[in-house]
mmCIF file of C-alpha atoms (C1' of nucleotides) in Angstrom:
data_model
loop_
_atom_site.group_PDB
_atom_site.id
_atom_site.type_symbol
_atom_site.label_atom_id
_atom_site.label_comp_id
_atom_site.label_asym_id
_atom_site.label_seq_id
_atom_site.Cartn_x
_atom_site.Cartn_y
_atom_site.Cartn_z
ATOM 1 C CA MET A 1 119.834 103.860 127.267
ATOM 2 C CA LEU A 2 116.202 104.839 127.302
ATOM 3 C CA ASN A 3 116.357 106.066 123.762
ATOM 4 C CA LEU A 4 117.609 102.867 122.186
ATOM 5 C CA HIS A 5 114.653 101.028 123.586
ATOM 6 C CA ALA A 6 112.258 103.781 122.597
ATOM 7 C CA ILE A 7 113.382 104.021 119.005
ATOM 8 C CA ASP A 8 112.813 100.325 118.589
ATOM 9 C CA ALA A 9 109.297 100.485 119.984
ATOM 10 C CA THR A 10 108.467 103.489 117.808
ATOM 11 C CA PHE A 11 109.641 101.884 114.594
ATOM 12 C CA ARG A 12 107.786 98.701 115.426
ATOM 13 C CA ALA A 13 104.648 100.673 116.187
ATOM 14 C CA LEU A 14 104.761 102.491 112.864
ATOM 15 C CA ALA A 15 105.457 99.320 110.918
ATOM 16 C CA GLU A 16 101.745 98.703 110.737
ATOM 17 C CA PRO A 17 99.379 100.388 108.294
ATOM 18 C CA THR A 18 96.512 100.668 110.736
ATOM 19 C CA ARG A 19 98.620 102.303 113.397
ATOM 20 C CA ARG A 20 100.180 104.633 110.864
ATOM 21 C CA ALA A 21 96.708 105.590 109.680
ATOM 22 C CA ILE A 22 95.709 106.341 113.252
ATOM 23 C CA VAL A 23 98.715 108.598 113.671
ATOM 24 C CA GLU A 24 97.844 110.301 110.397
ATOM 25 C CA ARG A 25 94.323 110.864 111.595
ATOM 26 C CA LEU A 26 95.461 112.190 114.950
ATOM 27 C CA SER A 27 97.889 114.662 113.445
ATOM 28 C CA LEU A 28 94.763 116.459 112.183
ATOM 29 C CA GLY A 29 93.414 116.721 115.720
ATOM 30 C CA PRO A 30 92.253 114.744 118.760
ATOM 31 C CA ALA A 31 89.649 112.011 118.483
ATOM 32 C CA SER A 32 87.847 109.477 120.612
ATOM 33 C CA VAL A 33 88.515 105.761 120.415
ATOM 34 C CA SER A 34 85.264 105.132 118.528
ATOM 35 C CA ASP A 35 86.009 107.938 116.106
ATOM 36 C CA LEU A 36 89.378 106.381 115.411
ATOM 37 C CA ALA A 37 87.895 102.925 114.994
ATOM 38 C CA ARG A 38 85.098 103.915 112.622
ATOM 39 C CA PRO A 39 87.074 103.952 109.348
ATOM 40 C CA PHE A 40 88.526 100.504 109.909
ATOM 41 C CA ASP A 41 87.031 97.156 109.138
ATOM 42 C CA MET A 42 87.920 95.578 112.445
ATOM 43 C CA SER A 43 86.623 95.272 115.963
ATOM 44 C CA LEU A 44 86.855 98.102 118.454
ATOM 45 C CA ALA A 45 88.991 95.885 120.666
ATOM 46 C CA ALA A 46 91.583 95.568 117.913
ATOM 47 C CA VAL A 47 91.811 99.334 117.581
ATOM 48 C CA VAL A 48 92.155 99.692 121.345
ATOM 49 C CA GLN A 49 95.111 97.317 121.199
ATOM 50 C CA HIS A 50 96.708 99.431 118.491
ATOM 51 C CA LEU A 51 96.183 102.520 120.616
ATOM 52 C CA GLN A 52 97.900 100.858 123.547
ATOM 53 C CA VAL A 53 100.929 100.146 121.381
ATOM 54 C CA LEU A 54 100.998 103.736 120.171
ATOM 55 C CA GLU A 55 100.684 105.096 123.684
ATOM 56 C CA GLU A 56 103.331 102.807 125.178
ATOM 57 C CA CYS A 57 105.925 104.035 122.726
ATOM 58 C CA GLY A 58 105.000 107.663 123.315
ATOM 59 C CA LEU A 59 103.508 108.471 119.931
ATOM 60 C CA ILE A 60 100.136 109.413 121.396
ATOM 61 C CA ARG A 61 98.672 110.372 124.748
ATOM 62 C CA SER A 62 95.107 110.012 125.948
ATOM 63 C CA GLU A 63 92.902 110.843 128.870
ATOM 64 C CA LYS A 64 89.478 109.611 129.729
ATOM 65 C CA GLN A 65 86.643 111.716 131.014
ATOM 66 C CA GLY A 66 83.323 110.116 131.572
ATOM 67 C CA ARG A 67 83.129 107.146 129.287
ATOM 68 C CA VAL A 68 85.006 108.613 126.364
ATOM 69 C CA ARG A 69 88.768 108.475 125.977
ATOM 70 C CA THR A 70 90.243 111.265 123.904
ATOM 71 C CA CYS A 71 93.475 110.518 122.077
ATOM 72 C CA ARG A 72 95.927 113.057 120.730
ATOM 73 C CA ILE A 73 99.363 113.000 119.190
ATOM 74 C CA ASP A 74 102.351 113.518 121.429
ATOM 75 C CA PRO A 75 104.385 115.996 119.396
ATOM 76 C CA ALA A 76 107.630 114.625 120.838
ATOM 77 C CA GLY A 77 106.809 111.074 119.834
ATOM 78 C CA LEU A 78 108.062 111.342 116.283
ATOM 79 C CA GLY A 79 111.286 112.951 117.440
ATOM 80 C CA GLY A 80 113.115 109.692 117.931
ATOM 81 C CA ILE A 81 112.813 108.404 114.409
ATOM 82 C CA ALA A 82 113.248 111.864 112.910
ATOM 83 C CA ASP A 83 116.546 112.135 114.758
ATOM 84 C CA TRP A 84 117.599 108.670 113.710
ATOM 85 C CA VAL A 85 116.972 109.386 110.045
ATOM 86 C CA ALA A 86 118.687 112.748 110.298
ATOM 87 C CA GLU A 87 121.746 111.176 111.874
ATOM 88 C CA ARG A 88 122.036 108.546 109.127
ATOM 89 C CA ARG A 89 121.847 111.277 106.546
ATOM 90 C CA SER A 90 124.389 113.452 108.248
ATOM 91 C CA LEU A 91 126.840 110.564 108.522
ATOM 92 C CA MET A 92 126.371 109.770 104.850
ATOM 93 C CA GLU A 93 126.952 113.412 103.999
ATOM 94 C CA ARG A 94 130.073 113.582 106.106
ATOM 95 C CA ARG A 95 131.419 110.568 104.262
ATOM 96 C CA PHE A 96 130.693 112.066 100.855
ATOM 97 C CA ASP A 97 132.465 115.218 101.890
ATOM 98 C CA ARG A 98 135.581 113.336 102.950
ATOM 99 C CA LEU A 99 135.483 111.479 99.675
ATOM 100 C CA ALA A 100 135.091 114.653 97.662
ATOM 101 C CA ALA A 101 138.014 116.224 99.517
ATOM 102 C CA ILE A 102 140.203 113.277 98.686
ATOM 103 C CA LEU A 103 139.229 113.361 95.033
ATOM 104 C CA ALA A 104 139.895 117.099 94.838
ATOM 105 C CA GLU A 105 143.377 116.598 96.310
ATOM 106 C CA PRO A 106 144.988 114.440 93.654
ATOM 107 C CA ASP A 107 148.101 113.702 95.706
ATOM 108 C CA GLU A 108 148.269 112.038 99.126
ATOM 109 C CA THR A 109 146.944 108.519 99.462
ATOM 110 C CA PRO A 110 143.965 108.498 97.150
ATOM 111 C CA PRO A 111 142.530 105.022 97.420
ATOM 112 C CA ASP A 112 139.928 102.796 98.854
ATOM 113 C CA GLU A 113 136.605 104.279 99.739
ATOM 114 C CA THR A 114 135.439 101.191 101.617
ATOM 115 C CA PRO A 115 136.335 100.955 105.293
ATOM 116 C CA GLN A 116 136.580 97.270 106.130
ATOM 117 C CA THR A 117 135.715 96.307 109.702
ATOM 118 C CA MET B 1 100.598 104.100 94.184
ATOM 119 C CA LEU B 2 104.149 102.880 94.430
ATOM 120 C CA ASN B 3 104.874 105.077 97.384
ATOM 121 C CA LEU B 4 102.141 103.813 99.682
ATOM 122 C CA HIS B 5 103.466 100.321 99.272
ATOM 123 C CA ALA B 6 107.045 101.456 99.652
ATOM 124 C CA ILE B 7 106.555 103.364 102.865
ATOM 125 C CA ASP B 8 105.035 100.304 104.433
ATOM 126 C CA ALA B 9 107.926 98.080 103.413
ATOM 127 C CA THR B 10 110.451 100.628 104.627
ATOM 128 C CA PHE B 11 108.902 101.005 108.053
ATOM 129 C CA ARG B 12 108.628 97.245 108.406
ATOM 130 C CA ALA B 13 112.248 96.832 107.382
ATOM 131 C CA LEU B 14 113.457 99.323 109.972
ATOM 132 C CA ALA B 15 111.313 97.822 112.714
ATOM 133 C CA GLU B 16 114.069 95.339 113.416
ATOM 134 C CA PRO B 17 117.188 96.091 115.457
ATOM 135 C CA THR B 18 119.514 93.991 113.317
ATOM 136 C CA ARG B 19 118.387 95.647 110.104
ATOM 137 C CA ARG B 20 118.613 99.072 111.662
ATOM 138 C CA ALA B 21 122.136 98.270 112.828
ATOM 139 C CA ILE B 22 123.032 97.227 109.294
ATOM 140 C CA VAL B 23 121.748 100.514 107.940
ATOM 141 C CA GLU B 24 123.706 102.356 110.616
ATOM 142 C CA ARG B 25 126.845 100.498 109.647
ATOM 143 C CA LEU B 26 126.297 101.157 105.952
ATOM 144 C CA SER B 27 125.784 104.858 106.427
ATOM 145 C CA LEU B 28 129.476 104.922 107.368
ATOM 146 C CA GLY B 29 130.420 103.324 104.058
ATOM 147 C CA PRO B 30 130.007 100.236 101.886
ATOM 148 C CA ALA B 31 130.706 96.761 103.191
ATOM 149 C CA SER B 32 130.620 93.155 102.095
ATOM 150 C CA VAL B 33 128.053 90.668 103.328
ATOM 151 C CA SER B 34 130.573 88.973 105.615
ATOM 152 C CA ASP B 35 131.720 92.297 107.016
ATOM 153 C CA LEU B 36 128.130 93.132 107.824
ATOM 154 C CA ALA B 37 127.512 89.749 109.389
ATOM 155 C CA ARG B 38 130.610 89.704 111.614
ATOM 156 C CA PRO B 39 129.290 91.818 114.523
ATOM 157 C CA PHE B 40 126.134 89.755 114.877
ATOM 158 C CA ASP B 41 125.622 86.566 116.780
ATOM 159 C CA MET B 42 123.717 84.844 114.009
ATOM 160 C CA SER B 43 124.330 82.824 110.883
ATOM 161 C CA LEU B 44 125.434 84.386 107.638
ATOM 162 C CA ALA B 45 122.230 83.177 106.037
ATOM 163 C CA ALA B 46 120.164 85.182 108.482
ATOM 164 C CA VAL B 47 122.064 88.341 107.621
ATOM 165 C CA VAL B 48 121.629 87.648 103.929
ATOM 166 C CA GLN B 49 117.880 87.460 104.498
ATOM 167 C CA HIS B 50 117.951 90.807 106.296
ATOM 168 C CA LEU B 51 119.891 92.285 103.410
ATOM 169 C CA GLN B 52 117.272 91.038 100.974
ATOM 170 C CA VAL B 53 114.576 92.795 102.957
ATOM 171 C CA LEU B 54 116.583 96.012 103.020
ATOM 172 C CA GLU B 55 117.261 95.843 99.318
ATOM 173 C CA GLU B 56 113.677 95.052 98.339
ATOM 174 C CA CYS B 57 112.418 98.178 100.050
ATOM 175 C CA GLY B 58 115.130 100.315 98.483
ATOM 176 C CA LEU B 59 117.114 101.150 101.599
ATOM 177 C CA ILE B 60 120.284 99.602 100.222
ATOM 178 C CA ARG B 61 121.756 98.559 96.893
ATOM 179 C CA SER B 62 124.389 95.968 96.188
ATOM 180 C CA GLU B 63 126.428 94.532 93.378
ATOM 181 C CA LYS B 64 128.506 91.440 93.232
ATOM 182 C CA GLN B 65 131.885 91.114 91.642
ATOM 183 C CA GLY B 66 133.706 87.885 91.908
ATOM 184 C CA ARG B 67 132.453 86.123 94.966
ATOM 185 C CA VAL B 68 131.973 89.183 97.123
ATOM 186 C CA ARG B 69 128.825 91.288 97.192
ATOM 187 C CA THR B 70 129.317 94.876 98.203
ATOM 188 C CA CYS B 71 126.393 96.624 99.866
ATOM 189 C CA ARG B 72 125.864 100.340 100.151
ATOM 190 C CA ILE B 73 123.113 102.642 101.336
ATOM 191 C CA ASP B 74 120.708 104.020 98.782
ATOM 192 C CA PRO B 75 120.557 107.690 99.762
ATOM 193 C CA ALA B 76 116.973 107.959 98.501
ATOM 194 C CA GLY B 77 115.809 105.035 100.607
ATOM 195 C CA LEU B 78 115.253 107.003 103.781
ATOM 196 C CA GLY B 79 113.362 109.671 101.898
ATOM 197 C CA GLY B 80 110.003 107.986 102.243
ATOM 198 C CA ILE B 81 109.881 107.889 105.997
ATOM 199 C CA ALA B 82 111.555 111.269 106.344
ATOM 200 C CA ASP B 83 108.788 112.729 104.205
ATOM 201 C CA TRP B 84 106.091 110.918 106.137
ATOM 202 C CA VAL B 85 107.361 112.253 109.458
ATOM 203 C CA ALA B 86 107.766 115.735 108.038
ATOM 204 C CA GLU B 87 104.210 115.712 106.748
ATOM 205 C CA ARG B 88 102.778 114.649 110.126
ATOM 206 C CA ARG B 89 104.683 117.450 111.766
ATOM 207 C CA SER B 90 103.593 120.026 109.257
ATOM 208 C CA LEU B 91 99.952 119.052 109.640
ATOM 209 C CA MET B 92 100.248 119.277 113.415
ATOM 210 C CA GLU B 93 101.857 122.682 113.078
ATOM 211 C CA ARG B 94 99.157 123.898 110.762
ATOM 212 C CA ARG B 95 96.557 122.852 113.297
ATOM 213 C CA PHE B 96 98.330 124.603 116.153
ATOM 214 C CA ASP B 97 98.493 127.749 114.075
ATOM 215 C CA ARG B 98 94.769 127.688 113.377
ATOM 216 C CA LEU B 99 94.143 127.128 117.060
ATOM 217 C CA ALA B 100 96.406 129.999 118.057
ATOM 218 C CA ALA B 101 94.654 132.287 115.590
ATOM 219 C CA ILE B 102 91.310 131.430 117.085
ATOM 220 C CA LEU B 103 92.543 132.016 120.611
ATOM 221 C CA ALA B 104 94.060 135.348 119.642
ATOM 222 C CA GLU B 105 90.736 136.487 118.131
ATOM 223 C CA PRO B 106 88.530 136.479 121.233
ATOM 224 C CA ASP B 107 85.272 137.086 119.332
ATOM 225 C CA GLU B 108 83.845 134.863 116.561
ATOM 226 C CA THR B 109 82.934 131.282 117.421
ATOM 227 C CA PRO B 110 85.600 130.285 119.885
ATOM 228 C CA PRO B 111 84.929 126.656 120.657
ATOM 229 C CA ASP B 112 85.806 123.086 120.172
ATOM 230 C CA GLU B 113 89.253 122.160 119.052
ATOM 231 C CA THR B 114 88.337 118.566 118.246
ATOM 232 C CA PRO B 115 87.137 117.790 114.717
ATOM 233 C CA GLN B 116 84.815 114.799 114.988
ATOM 234 C CA THR B 117 84.722 112.497 111.994
ATOM 235 C "C1'" DA C 1 143.291 69.893 91.078
ATOM 236 C "C1'" DT C 2 141.942 70.792 95.778
ATOM 237 C "C1'" DA C 3 140.559 73.341 99.229
ATOM 238 C "C1'" DA C 4 139.061 77.344 101.341
ATOM 239 C "C1'" DT C 5 136.229 81.488 100.960
ATOM 240 C "C1'" DA C 6 131.858 84.044 100.009
ATOM 241 C "C1'" DG C 7 127.456 83.827 99.319
ATOM 242 C "C1'" DT C 8 122.669 81.571 98.076
ATOM 243 C "C1'" DT C 9 118.639 78.702 98.714
ATOM 244 C "C1'" DT C 10 115.269 75.908 100.945
ATOM 245 C "C1'" DA C 11 112.737 73.682 104.495
ATOM 246 C "C1'" DG C 12 111.327 73.814 108.994
ATOM 247 C "C1'" DC C 13 110.676 75.541 113.765
ATOM 248 C "C1'" DA C 14 109.476 78.629 117.529
ATOM 249 C "C1'" DA C 15 108.122 83.079 118.830
ATOM 250 C "C1'" DT C 16 105.586 87.102 117.951
ATOM 251 C "C1'" DG C 17 101.739 89.797 116.378
ATOM 252 C "C1'" DA C 18 97.121 91.064 114.655
ATOM 253 C "C1'" DC C 19 92.675 89.931 115.164
ATOM 254 C "C1'" DT C 20 88.224 87.892 117.034
ATOM 255 C "C1'" DT C 21 84.868 86.626 120.395
ATOM 256 C "C1'" DG C 22 82.710 86.995 124.611
ATOM 257 C "C1'" DA C 23 82.134 88.567 129.100
ATOM 258 C "C1'" DC C 24 82.560 92.574 131.865
ATOM 259 C "C1'" DT C 25 82.560 97.697 133.846
ATOM 260 C "C1'" DA C 26 81.356 102.410 133.885
ATOM 261 C "C1'" DT C 27 78.872 106.345 132.199
ATOM 262 C "C1'" DT C 28 74.975 108.737 130.091
ATOM 263 C "C1'" DG C 29 70.363 109.413 127.978
ATOM 264 C "C1'" DA C 30 65.283 108.247 128.029
ATOM 265 C "C1'" DT D 1 65.359 102.454 136.518
ATOM 266 C "C1'" DC D 2 66.517 100.519 132.202
ATOM 267 C "C1'" DA D 3 68.923 100.498 128.129
ATOM 268 C "C1'" DA D 4 72.180 102.078 125.095
ATOM 269 C "C1'" DT D 5 76.874 103.820 124.553
ATOM 270 C "C1'" DA D 6 82.007 103.700 125.169
ATOM 271 C "C1'" DG D 7 85.523 101.279 126.367
ATOM 272 C "C1'" DT D 8 88.312 97.302 128.750
ATOM 273 C "C1'" DC D 9 90.170 92.632 129.514
ATOM 274 C "C1'" DA D 10 91.355 87.797 128.619
ATOM 275 C "C1'" DA D 11 91.659 83.803 125.939
ATOM 276 C "C1'" DG D 12 92.355 81.718 121.817
ATOM 277 C "C1'" DT D 13 93.307 81.425 116.614
ATOM 278 C "C1'" DC D 14 95.887 82.073 112.544
ATOM 279 C "C1'" DA D 15 99.517 84.131 109.751
ATOM 280 C "C1'" DT D 16 103.946 86.218 109.651
ATOM 281 C "C1'" DT D 17 108.679 86.541 110.788
ATOM 282 C "C1'" DG D 18 113.452 85.673 112.392
ATOM 283 C "C1'" DC D 19 116.287 82.217 112.785
ATOM 284 C "C1'" DT D 20 118.841 77.683 112.006
ATOM 285 C "C1'" DA D 21 120.751 73.784 109.577
ATOM 286 C "C1'" DA D 22 122.057 71.703 105.550
ATOM 287 C "C1'" DA D 23 122.967 71.250 100.920
ATOM 288 C "C1'" DC D 24 124.519 73.861 96.963
ATOM 289 C "C1'" DT D 25 127.153 77.246 93.541
ATOM 290 C "C1'" DA D 26 130.724 80.124 92.229
ATOM 291 C "C1'" DT D 27 135.116 82.282 92.840
ATOM 292 C "C1'" DT D 28 139.909 82.597 94.526
ATOM 293 C "C1'" DA D 29 144.156 80.815 96.658
ATOM 294 C "C1'" DT D 30 147.694 76.924 97.165
#
DNA sequence: ATAATAGTTTAGCAATGACTTGACTATTGA
DNA sequence: TCAATAGTCAAGTCATTGCTAAACTATTAT
C-alpha cells in the first residue's frame, strides 16, 4: 500500500534528466546544494525544487548544518524500481519456462501461448 | 549516443501508472490492444497512445495481423534502466569500500568523505 | 452487401511540471 | 557591524502530457 505509491513517485522523479544527473552525481558521494547546482544551466531555486522531489520519494536524504545543506543518496531509494524490474523479468522468465516445457512435451494440449483476459 | 536518449524515454514511459500496468500485464504474456484496454477506465484511443509511447522507447513490440494487433514485451527493453540502477549501486558500493579501507587504516590522511566539485 | 469489430488519427482541452524572478531568512567571514 | 554566502518560499509563465470526442480505415462475421 505504501510501496505502490512510492514506486510511482520514484519513477516520476527519475523521469527527468536533471534529477537523474543529480542522483548520478550523488552516488559518487555527498554534496551541498550549490555543488549540485553548479553544473546546470538553471537557477539555484530550480535545483532546490528537484532536490525536494528526490527527497520526498526517498531517493536522497539531506541535513543542514549552519547554512549549508548536505545531500546524500539513500541507498534504499533505488530498491523499489530495482525490485519492480526484477519482478517483471522473473515473470517473463517463468512464462518462457512454461512455454519451453510445453514445447518439449509434444503430447498434451500444445496450443495457444497467449492468455486472453 | 543512442543509449542516453533511450534511457530518458524509458524512464519517462514508466513514470505513468497506466503504462506501468500495461507492462506488468504484458510480462505475463502477449495481448491484443483491446485486451490491454479492457481493465482501464479510459478510451481505447488513450490506450493506443500509451502503447505508442511504450513501443517507441523499445519496451514493447507489436505486429498486426488482420485487424488485431498483438503486443508483447521486448525483453531487452528493461535492460537500460536495470543497467542504470546497477551502475548507481556499484558506484555507491565502490565508495563505501574506499571509505571502509580508510577507516580500517587509522594512519595516513584520515579525513573528509565528501568530494567537493 | 451490411454491419459489427478492431484499431488509427487528429484536434482540442485541462492539468501538471519545469523553470524564472524576486523577496526573504539565516549563517559566516572581513 | 556589514556584506557576502547558502538556501528557502511564493507567484507566475510556458511547454508538455494524458485524455476525450469524432471521424476514418480495414478486417471479419452474418
